[in-house]
Tab-separated table of C-alpha atoms in Angstrom:
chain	number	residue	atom	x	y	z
E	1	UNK	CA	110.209	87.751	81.070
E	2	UNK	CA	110.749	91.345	81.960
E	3	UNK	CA	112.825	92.438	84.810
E	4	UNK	CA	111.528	95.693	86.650
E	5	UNK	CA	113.357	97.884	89.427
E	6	UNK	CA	110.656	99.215	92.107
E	7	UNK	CA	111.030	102.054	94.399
E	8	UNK	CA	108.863	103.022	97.384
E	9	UNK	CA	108.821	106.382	98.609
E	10	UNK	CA	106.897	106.963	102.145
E	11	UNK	CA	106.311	110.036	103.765
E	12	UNK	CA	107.000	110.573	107.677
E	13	UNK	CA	105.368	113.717	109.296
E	14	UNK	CA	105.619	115.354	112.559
E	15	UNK	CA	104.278	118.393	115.064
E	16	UNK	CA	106.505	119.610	117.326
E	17	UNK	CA	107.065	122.937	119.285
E	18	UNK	CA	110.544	125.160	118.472
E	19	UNK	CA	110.892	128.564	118.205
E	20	UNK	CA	112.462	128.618	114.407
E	21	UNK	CA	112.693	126.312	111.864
E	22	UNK	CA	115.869	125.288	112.194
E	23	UNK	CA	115.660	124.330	115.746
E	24	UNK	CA	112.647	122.239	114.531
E	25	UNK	CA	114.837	120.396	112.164
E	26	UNK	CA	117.425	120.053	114.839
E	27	UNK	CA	115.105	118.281	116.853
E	28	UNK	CA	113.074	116.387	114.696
E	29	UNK	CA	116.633	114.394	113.838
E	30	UNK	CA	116.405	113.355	117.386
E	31	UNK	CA	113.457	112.064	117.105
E	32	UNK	CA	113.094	107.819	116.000
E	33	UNK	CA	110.862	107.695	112.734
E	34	UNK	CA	108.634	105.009	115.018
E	35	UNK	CA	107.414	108.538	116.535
E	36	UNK	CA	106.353	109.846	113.428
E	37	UNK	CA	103.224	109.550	111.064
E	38	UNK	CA	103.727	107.730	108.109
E	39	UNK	CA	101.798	108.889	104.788
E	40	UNK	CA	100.995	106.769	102.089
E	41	UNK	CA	103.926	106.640	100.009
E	42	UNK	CA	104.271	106.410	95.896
E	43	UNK	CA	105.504	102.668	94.230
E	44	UNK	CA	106.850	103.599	91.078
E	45	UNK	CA	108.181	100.555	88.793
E	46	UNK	CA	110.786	101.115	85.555
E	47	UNK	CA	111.628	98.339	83.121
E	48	UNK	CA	115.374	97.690	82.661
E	49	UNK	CA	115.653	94.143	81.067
E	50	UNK	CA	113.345	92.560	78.836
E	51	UNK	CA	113.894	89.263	76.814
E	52	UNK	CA	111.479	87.034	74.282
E	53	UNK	CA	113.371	83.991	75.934
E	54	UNK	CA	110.829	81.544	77.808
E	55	UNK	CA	112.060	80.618	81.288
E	56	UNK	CA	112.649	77.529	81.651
E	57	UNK	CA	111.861	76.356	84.882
């Protein structure tokens, strides 16, 4: 049996009005993810334990 850890990465985007950049950031923080557009993400999978033992079950 092989064990694998998985990770998930999703994207969130956003439009809003500000008159730099870093006001934007300041008020995209404010602003719950539920308000945002979520991208399809990436699921990326690495093998850290692998055994020829047969689980017994």
């Amino acid at each position: 049996m092989r064990m694998f850890q998985l990770r998930q990465t999703i994207h969130y985007e956003l439009t809003i009005a500000a008159g730099t950049e870093q006001e934007a950031i300041l008020k995209a923080k404010g602003i719950p993810l539920a308000q945002w557009t979520a991208e399809p993400g990436e699921i990326t999978a690495e093998l850290v334990d692998e055994t020829d033992e047969i689980d017994e079950y």
